PDB file of C-alpha atoms in Angstrom:
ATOM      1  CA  UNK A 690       0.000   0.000   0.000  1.00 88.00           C
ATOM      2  CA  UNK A 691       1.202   3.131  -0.373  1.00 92.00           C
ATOM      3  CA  UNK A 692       2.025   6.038   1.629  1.00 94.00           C
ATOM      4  CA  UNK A 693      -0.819   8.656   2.073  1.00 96.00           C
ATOM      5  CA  UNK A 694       0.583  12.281   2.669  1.00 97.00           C
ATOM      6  CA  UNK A 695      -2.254  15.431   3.759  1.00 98.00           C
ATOM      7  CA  UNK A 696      -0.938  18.449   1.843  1.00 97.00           C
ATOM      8  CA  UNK A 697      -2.703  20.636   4.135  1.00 92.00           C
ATOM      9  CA  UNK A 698      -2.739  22.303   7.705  1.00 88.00           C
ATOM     10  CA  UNK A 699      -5.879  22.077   8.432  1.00 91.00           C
ATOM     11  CA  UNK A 700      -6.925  20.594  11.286  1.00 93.00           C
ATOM     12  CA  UNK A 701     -10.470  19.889  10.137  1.00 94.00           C
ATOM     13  CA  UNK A 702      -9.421  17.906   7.054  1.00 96.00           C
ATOM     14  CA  UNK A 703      -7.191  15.860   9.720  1.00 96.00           C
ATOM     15  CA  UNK A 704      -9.726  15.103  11.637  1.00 96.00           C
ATOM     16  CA  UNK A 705     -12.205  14.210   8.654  1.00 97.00           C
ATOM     17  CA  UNK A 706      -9.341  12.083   7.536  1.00 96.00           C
ATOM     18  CA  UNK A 707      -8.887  10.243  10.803  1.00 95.00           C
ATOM     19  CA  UNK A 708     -12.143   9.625  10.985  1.00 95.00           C
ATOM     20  CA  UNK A 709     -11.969   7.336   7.912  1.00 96.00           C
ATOM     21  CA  UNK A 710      -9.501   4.920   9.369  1.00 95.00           C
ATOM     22  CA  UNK A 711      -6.478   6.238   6.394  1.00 95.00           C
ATOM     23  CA  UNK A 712      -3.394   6.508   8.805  1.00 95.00           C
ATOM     24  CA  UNK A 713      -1.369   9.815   6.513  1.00 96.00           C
ATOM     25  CA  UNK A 714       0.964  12.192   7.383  1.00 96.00           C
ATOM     26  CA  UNK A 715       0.684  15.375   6.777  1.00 95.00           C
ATOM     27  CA  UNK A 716       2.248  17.864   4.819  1.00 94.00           C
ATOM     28  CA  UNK A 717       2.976  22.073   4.657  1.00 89.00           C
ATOM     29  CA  UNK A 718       2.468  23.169   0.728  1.00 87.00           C
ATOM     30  CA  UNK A 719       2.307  26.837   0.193  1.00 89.00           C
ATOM     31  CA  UNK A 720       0.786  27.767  -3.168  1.00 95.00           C
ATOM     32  CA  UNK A 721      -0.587  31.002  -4.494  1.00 94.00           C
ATOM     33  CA  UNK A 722      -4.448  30.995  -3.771  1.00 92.00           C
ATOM     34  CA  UNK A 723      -5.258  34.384  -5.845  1.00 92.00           C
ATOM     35  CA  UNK A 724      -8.071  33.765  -8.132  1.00 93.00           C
ATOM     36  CA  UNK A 725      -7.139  33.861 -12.018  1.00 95.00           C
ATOM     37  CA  UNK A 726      -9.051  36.945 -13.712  1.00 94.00           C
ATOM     38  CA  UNK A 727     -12.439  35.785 -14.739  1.00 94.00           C
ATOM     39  CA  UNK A 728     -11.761  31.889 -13.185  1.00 96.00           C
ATOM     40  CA  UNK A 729     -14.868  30.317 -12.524  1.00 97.00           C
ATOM     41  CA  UNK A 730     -15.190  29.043  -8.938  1.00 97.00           C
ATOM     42  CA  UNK A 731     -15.489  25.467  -9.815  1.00 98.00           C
ATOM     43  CA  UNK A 732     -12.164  25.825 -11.852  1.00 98.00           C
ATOM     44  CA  UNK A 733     -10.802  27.573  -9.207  1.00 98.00           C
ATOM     45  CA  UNK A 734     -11.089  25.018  -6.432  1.00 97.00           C
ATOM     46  CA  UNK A 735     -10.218  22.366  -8.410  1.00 98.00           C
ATOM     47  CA  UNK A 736      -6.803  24.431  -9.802  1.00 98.00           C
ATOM     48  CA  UNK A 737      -5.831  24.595  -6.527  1.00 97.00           C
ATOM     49  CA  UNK A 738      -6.595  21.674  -5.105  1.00 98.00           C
ATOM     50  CA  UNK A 739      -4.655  20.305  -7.610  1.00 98.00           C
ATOM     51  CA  UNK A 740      -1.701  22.250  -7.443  1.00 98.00           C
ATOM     52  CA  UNK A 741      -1.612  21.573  -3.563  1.00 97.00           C
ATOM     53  CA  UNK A 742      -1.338  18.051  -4.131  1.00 97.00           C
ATOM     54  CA  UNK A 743       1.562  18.939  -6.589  1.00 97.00           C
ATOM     55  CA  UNK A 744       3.152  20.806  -4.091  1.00 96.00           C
ATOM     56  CA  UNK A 745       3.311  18.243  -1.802  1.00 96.00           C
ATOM     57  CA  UNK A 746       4.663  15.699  -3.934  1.00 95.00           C
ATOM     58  CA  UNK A 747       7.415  17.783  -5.249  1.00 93.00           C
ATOM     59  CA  UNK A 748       8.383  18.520  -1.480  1.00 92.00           C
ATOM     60  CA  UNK A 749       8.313  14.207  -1.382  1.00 90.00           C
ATOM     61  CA  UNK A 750      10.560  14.149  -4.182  1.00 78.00           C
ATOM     62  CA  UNK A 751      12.848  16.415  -2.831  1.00 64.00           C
ATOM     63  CA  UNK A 752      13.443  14.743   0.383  1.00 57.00           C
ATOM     64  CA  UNK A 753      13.360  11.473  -1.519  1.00 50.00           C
ATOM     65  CA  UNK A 754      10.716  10.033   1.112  1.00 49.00           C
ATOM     66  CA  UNK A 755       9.560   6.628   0.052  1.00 47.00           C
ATOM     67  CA  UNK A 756       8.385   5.392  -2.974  1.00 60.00           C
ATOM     68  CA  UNK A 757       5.135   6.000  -5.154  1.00 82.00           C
ATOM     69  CA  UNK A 758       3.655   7.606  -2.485  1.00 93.00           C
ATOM     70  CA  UNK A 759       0.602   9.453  -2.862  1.00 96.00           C
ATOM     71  CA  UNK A 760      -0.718  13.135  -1.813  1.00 97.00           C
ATOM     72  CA  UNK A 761      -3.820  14.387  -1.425  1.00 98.00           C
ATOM     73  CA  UNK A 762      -5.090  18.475  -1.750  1.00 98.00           C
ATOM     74  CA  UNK A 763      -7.793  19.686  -1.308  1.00 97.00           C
ATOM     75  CA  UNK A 764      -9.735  23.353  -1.433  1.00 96.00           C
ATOM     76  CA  UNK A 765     -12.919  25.186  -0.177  1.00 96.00           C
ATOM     77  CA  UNK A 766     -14.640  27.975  -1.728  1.00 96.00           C
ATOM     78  CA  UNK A 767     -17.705  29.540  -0.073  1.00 97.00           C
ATOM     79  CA  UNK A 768     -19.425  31.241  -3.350  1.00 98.00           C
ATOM     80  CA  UNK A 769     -22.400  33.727  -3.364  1.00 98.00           C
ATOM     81  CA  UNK A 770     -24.245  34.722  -6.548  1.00 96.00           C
ATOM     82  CA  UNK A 771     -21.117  33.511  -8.486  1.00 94.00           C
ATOM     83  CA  UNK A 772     -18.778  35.521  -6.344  1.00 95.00           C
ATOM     84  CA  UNK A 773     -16.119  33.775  -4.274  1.00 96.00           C
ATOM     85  CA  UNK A 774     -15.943  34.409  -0.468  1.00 96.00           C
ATOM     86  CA  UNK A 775     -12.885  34.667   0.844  1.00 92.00           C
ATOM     87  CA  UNK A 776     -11.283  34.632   4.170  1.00 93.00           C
ATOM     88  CA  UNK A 777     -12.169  38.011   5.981  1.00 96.00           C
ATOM     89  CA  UNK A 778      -9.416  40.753   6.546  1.00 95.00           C
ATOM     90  CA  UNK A 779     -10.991  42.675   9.424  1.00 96.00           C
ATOM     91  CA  UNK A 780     -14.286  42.239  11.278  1.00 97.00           C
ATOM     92  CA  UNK A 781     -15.924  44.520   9.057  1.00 97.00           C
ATOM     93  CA  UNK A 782     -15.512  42.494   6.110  1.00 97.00           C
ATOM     94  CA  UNK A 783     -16.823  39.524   8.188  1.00 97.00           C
ATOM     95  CA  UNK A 784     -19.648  41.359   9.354  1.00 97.00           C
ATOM     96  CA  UNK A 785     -19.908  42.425   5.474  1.00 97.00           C
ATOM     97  CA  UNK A 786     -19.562  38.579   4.544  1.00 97.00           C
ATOM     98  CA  UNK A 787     -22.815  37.767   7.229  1.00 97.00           C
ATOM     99  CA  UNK A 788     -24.899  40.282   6.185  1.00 97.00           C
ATOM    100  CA  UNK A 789     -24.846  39.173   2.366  1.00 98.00           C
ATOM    101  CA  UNK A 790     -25.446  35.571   3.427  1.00 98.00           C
ATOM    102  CA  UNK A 791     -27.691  35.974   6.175  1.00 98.00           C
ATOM    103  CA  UNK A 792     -31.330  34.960   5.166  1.00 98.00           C
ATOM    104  CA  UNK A 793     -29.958  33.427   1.673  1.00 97.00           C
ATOM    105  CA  UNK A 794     -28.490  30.186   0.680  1.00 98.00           C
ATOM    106  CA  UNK A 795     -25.193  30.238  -0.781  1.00 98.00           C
ATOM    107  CA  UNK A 796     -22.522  27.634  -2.630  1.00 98.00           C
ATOM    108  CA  UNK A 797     -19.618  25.676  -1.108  1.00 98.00           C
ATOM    109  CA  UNK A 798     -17.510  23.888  -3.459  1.00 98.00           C
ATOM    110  CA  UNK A 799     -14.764  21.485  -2.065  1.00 98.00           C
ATOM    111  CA  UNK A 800     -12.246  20.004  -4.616  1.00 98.00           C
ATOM    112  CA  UNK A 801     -10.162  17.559  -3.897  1.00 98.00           C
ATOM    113  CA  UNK A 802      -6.906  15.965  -5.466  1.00 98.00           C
ATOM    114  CA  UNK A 803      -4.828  12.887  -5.396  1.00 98.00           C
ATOM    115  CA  UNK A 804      -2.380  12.421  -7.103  1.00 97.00           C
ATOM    116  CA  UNK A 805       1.220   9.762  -7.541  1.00 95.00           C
ATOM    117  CA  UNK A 806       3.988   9.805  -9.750  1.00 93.00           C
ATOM    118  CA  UNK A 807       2.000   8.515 -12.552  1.00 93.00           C
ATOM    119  CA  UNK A 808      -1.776  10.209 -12.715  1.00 95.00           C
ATOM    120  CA  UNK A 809      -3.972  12.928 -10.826  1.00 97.00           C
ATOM    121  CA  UNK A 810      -7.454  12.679 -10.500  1.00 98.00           C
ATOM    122  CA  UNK A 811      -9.690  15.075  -8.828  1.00 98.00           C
ATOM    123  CA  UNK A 812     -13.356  16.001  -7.583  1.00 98.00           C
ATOM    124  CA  UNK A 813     -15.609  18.870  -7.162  1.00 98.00           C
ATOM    125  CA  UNK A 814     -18.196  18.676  -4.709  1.00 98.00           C
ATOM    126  CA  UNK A 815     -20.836  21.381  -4.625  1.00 98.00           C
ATOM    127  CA  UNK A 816     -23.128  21.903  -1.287  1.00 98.00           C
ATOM    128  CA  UNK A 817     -25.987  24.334  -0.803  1.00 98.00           C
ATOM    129  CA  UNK A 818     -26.151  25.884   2.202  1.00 98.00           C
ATOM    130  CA  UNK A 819     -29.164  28.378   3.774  1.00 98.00           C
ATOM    131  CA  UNK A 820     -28.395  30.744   6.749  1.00 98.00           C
ATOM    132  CA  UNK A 821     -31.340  31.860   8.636  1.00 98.00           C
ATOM    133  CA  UNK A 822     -31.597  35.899   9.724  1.00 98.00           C
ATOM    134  CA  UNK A 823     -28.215  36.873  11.102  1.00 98.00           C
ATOM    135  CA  UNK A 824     -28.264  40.041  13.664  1.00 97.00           C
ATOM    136  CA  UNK A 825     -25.495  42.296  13.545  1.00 97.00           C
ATOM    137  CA  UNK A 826     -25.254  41.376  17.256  1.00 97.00           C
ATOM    138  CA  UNK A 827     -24.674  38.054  16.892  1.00 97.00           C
ATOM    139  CA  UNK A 828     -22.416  38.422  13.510  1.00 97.00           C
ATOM    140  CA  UNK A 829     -20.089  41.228  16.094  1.00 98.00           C
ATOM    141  CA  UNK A 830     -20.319  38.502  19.158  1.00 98.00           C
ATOM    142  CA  UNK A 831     -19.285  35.495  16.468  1.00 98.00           C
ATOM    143  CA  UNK A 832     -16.220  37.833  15.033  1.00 98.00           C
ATOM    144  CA  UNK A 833     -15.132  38.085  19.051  1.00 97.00           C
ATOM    145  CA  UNK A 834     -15.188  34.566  19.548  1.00 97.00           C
ATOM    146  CA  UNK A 835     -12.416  34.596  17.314  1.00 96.00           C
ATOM    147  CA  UNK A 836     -13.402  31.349  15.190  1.00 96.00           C
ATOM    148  CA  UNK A 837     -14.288  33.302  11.259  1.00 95.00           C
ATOM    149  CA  UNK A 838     -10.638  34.798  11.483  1.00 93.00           C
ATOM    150  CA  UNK A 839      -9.062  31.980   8.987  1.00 90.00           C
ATOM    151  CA  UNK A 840     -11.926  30.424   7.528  1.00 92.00           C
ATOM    152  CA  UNK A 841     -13.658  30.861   4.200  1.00 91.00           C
ATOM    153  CA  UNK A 842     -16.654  32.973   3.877  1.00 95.00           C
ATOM    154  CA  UNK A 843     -15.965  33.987   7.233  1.00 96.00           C
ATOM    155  CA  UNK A 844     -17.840  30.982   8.823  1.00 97.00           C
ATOM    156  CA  UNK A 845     -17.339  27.591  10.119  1.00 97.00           C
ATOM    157  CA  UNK A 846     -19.810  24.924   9.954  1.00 97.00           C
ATOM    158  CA  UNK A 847     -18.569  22.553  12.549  1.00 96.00           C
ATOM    159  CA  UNK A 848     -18.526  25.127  15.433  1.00 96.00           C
ATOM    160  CA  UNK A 849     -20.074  27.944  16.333  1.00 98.00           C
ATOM    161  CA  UNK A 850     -21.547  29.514  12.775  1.00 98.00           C
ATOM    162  CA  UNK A 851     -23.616  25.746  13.456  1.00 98.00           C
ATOM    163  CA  UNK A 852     -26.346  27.563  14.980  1.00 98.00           C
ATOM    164  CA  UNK A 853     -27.096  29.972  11.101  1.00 98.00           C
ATOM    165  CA  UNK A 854     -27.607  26.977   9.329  1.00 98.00           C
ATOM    166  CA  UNK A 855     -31.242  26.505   8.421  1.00 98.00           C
ATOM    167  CA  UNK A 856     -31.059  23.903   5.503  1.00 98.00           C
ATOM    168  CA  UNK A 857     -27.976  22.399   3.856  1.00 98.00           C
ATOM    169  CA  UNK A 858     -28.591  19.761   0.630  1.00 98.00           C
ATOM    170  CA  UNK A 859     -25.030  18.275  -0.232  1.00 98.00           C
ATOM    171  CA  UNK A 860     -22.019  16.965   1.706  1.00 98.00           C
ATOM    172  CA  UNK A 861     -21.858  17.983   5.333  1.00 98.00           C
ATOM    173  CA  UNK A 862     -18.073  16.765   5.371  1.00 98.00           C
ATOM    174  CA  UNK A 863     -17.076  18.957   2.239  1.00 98.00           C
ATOM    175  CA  UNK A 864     -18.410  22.200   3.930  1.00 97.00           C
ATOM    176  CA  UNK A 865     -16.437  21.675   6.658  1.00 97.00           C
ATOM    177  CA  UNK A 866     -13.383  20.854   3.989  1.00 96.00           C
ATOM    178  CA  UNK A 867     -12.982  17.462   2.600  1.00 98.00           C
ATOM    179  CA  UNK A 868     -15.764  15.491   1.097  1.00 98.00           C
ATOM    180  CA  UNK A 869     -15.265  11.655   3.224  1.00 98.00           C
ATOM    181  CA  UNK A 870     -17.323   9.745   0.109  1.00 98.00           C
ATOM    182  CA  UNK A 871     -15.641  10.983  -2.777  1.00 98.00           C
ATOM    183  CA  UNK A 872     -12.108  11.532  -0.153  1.00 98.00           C
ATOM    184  CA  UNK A 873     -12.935   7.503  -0.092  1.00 98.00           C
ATOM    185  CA  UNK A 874     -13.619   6.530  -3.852  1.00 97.00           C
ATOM    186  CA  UNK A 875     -10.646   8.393  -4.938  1.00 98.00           C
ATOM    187  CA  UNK A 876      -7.648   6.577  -2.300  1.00 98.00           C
ATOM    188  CA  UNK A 877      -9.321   3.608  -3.664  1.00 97.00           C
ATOM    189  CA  UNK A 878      -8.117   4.123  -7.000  1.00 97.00           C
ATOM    190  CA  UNK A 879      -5.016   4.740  -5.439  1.00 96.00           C
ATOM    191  CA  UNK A 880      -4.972   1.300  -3.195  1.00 96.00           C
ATOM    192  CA  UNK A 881      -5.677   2.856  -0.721  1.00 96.00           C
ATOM    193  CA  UNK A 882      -8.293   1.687   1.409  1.00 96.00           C
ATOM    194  CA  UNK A 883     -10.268   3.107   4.502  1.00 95.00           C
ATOM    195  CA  UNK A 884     -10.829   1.564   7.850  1.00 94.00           C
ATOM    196  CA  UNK A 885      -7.448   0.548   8.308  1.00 90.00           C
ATOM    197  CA  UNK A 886      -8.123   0.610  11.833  1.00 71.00           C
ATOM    198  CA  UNK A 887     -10.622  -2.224  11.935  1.00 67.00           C
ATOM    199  CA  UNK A 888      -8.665  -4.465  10.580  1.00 53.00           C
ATOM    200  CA  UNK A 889      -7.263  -5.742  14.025  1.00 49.00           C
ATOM    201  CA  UNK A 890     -10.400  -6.697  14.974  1.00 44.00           C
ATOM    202  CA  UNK A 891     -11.825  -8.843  12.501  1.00 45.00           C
ATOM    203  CA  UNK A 892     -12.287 -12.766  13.064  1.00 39.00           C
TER     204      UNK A 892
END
């Protein structure tokens, strides 16, 4: 089997990962994450999702660590009315970032990429998600708490932004930054197969 590496720093996609039973280790790969002029989110994701994965395998080759090992990237885009949502600057482009998706239901699009010496292949998974009325109170008390500071669209899913989320039709896991079925499907192409961890206790 061969060696899984997590280009990425996230802790949420090492979590999601874990949770899967693939044992990885993970990976630092700095790319350039400005949008091309006139890239279309979807294109966007997956460009960079890709060229994380890239990243990391060049770093592999350059520390000649093991052989035919495999890296996987991945990206999240929080989109609204075609527009991507980046990561605030200040707490009054958060507060600018709930106010356009409070009461609305915006995009999340999660690519991911694996990739070995020989092939890439990649995924884009798209998620709808609705927030119900945000106050400015609350959208001033959630910038305090600190959490919107790094994330996309100024919002995490799995913590406190939980409690905005009226509807959401798609992949729970890919909101929160790595889509576990298609995450799944793709190491298997790869020979690489999840619930390593319960192979001790079968029969």
């Amino acid at each position: 089997m061969p060696p899984l590496y997590l280009a990425s720093g996230s802790p949420r996609r090492r979590e999601l990962l874990t949770q899967i039973g693939v044992p990885f280790t993970s990976l630092s790969a700095q790319i350039d994450e400005t949008p091309l002029p006139d890239e279309a989110p979807t294109t966007y994701v997956e460009r960079l999702a890709r060229g994380k994965a890239e990243a990391g395998l060049a770093l592999l080759a350059v520390s000649k660590e093991g052989s035919s090992p495999c890296v996987i990237g991945a990206d999240t885009a929080v989109v609204l009315e075609g527009k991507i949502l980046g990561k605030p600057v200040d707490e009054a482009d958060a507060l600018a970032m709930l106010s356009a998706l409070s009461n609305r239901e915006h995009e999340v699009l999660t690519a991911i990429a694996v990739i070995n010496n020989q092939r890439c292949e990649t995924r884009v998974v798209r998620s709808l998600v609705r927030f119900r009325s945000i106050q400015v109170e609350e959208a001033k008390a959630y910038w305090a708490s600190g959490e919107p500071h790094d994330k996309a669209g100024g919002y995490a899913i799995q913590g406190l932004a939980a409690i905005f989320v009226a509807d959401l039709r798609g992949s729970y896991s890919a909101v929160v930054g790595l889509p576990l079925c298609e995450t799944a499907e793709l190491l298997g192409h790869f020979g690489i197969p999840c619930w390593q961890r319960l192979e001790g206790n079968k029969p």
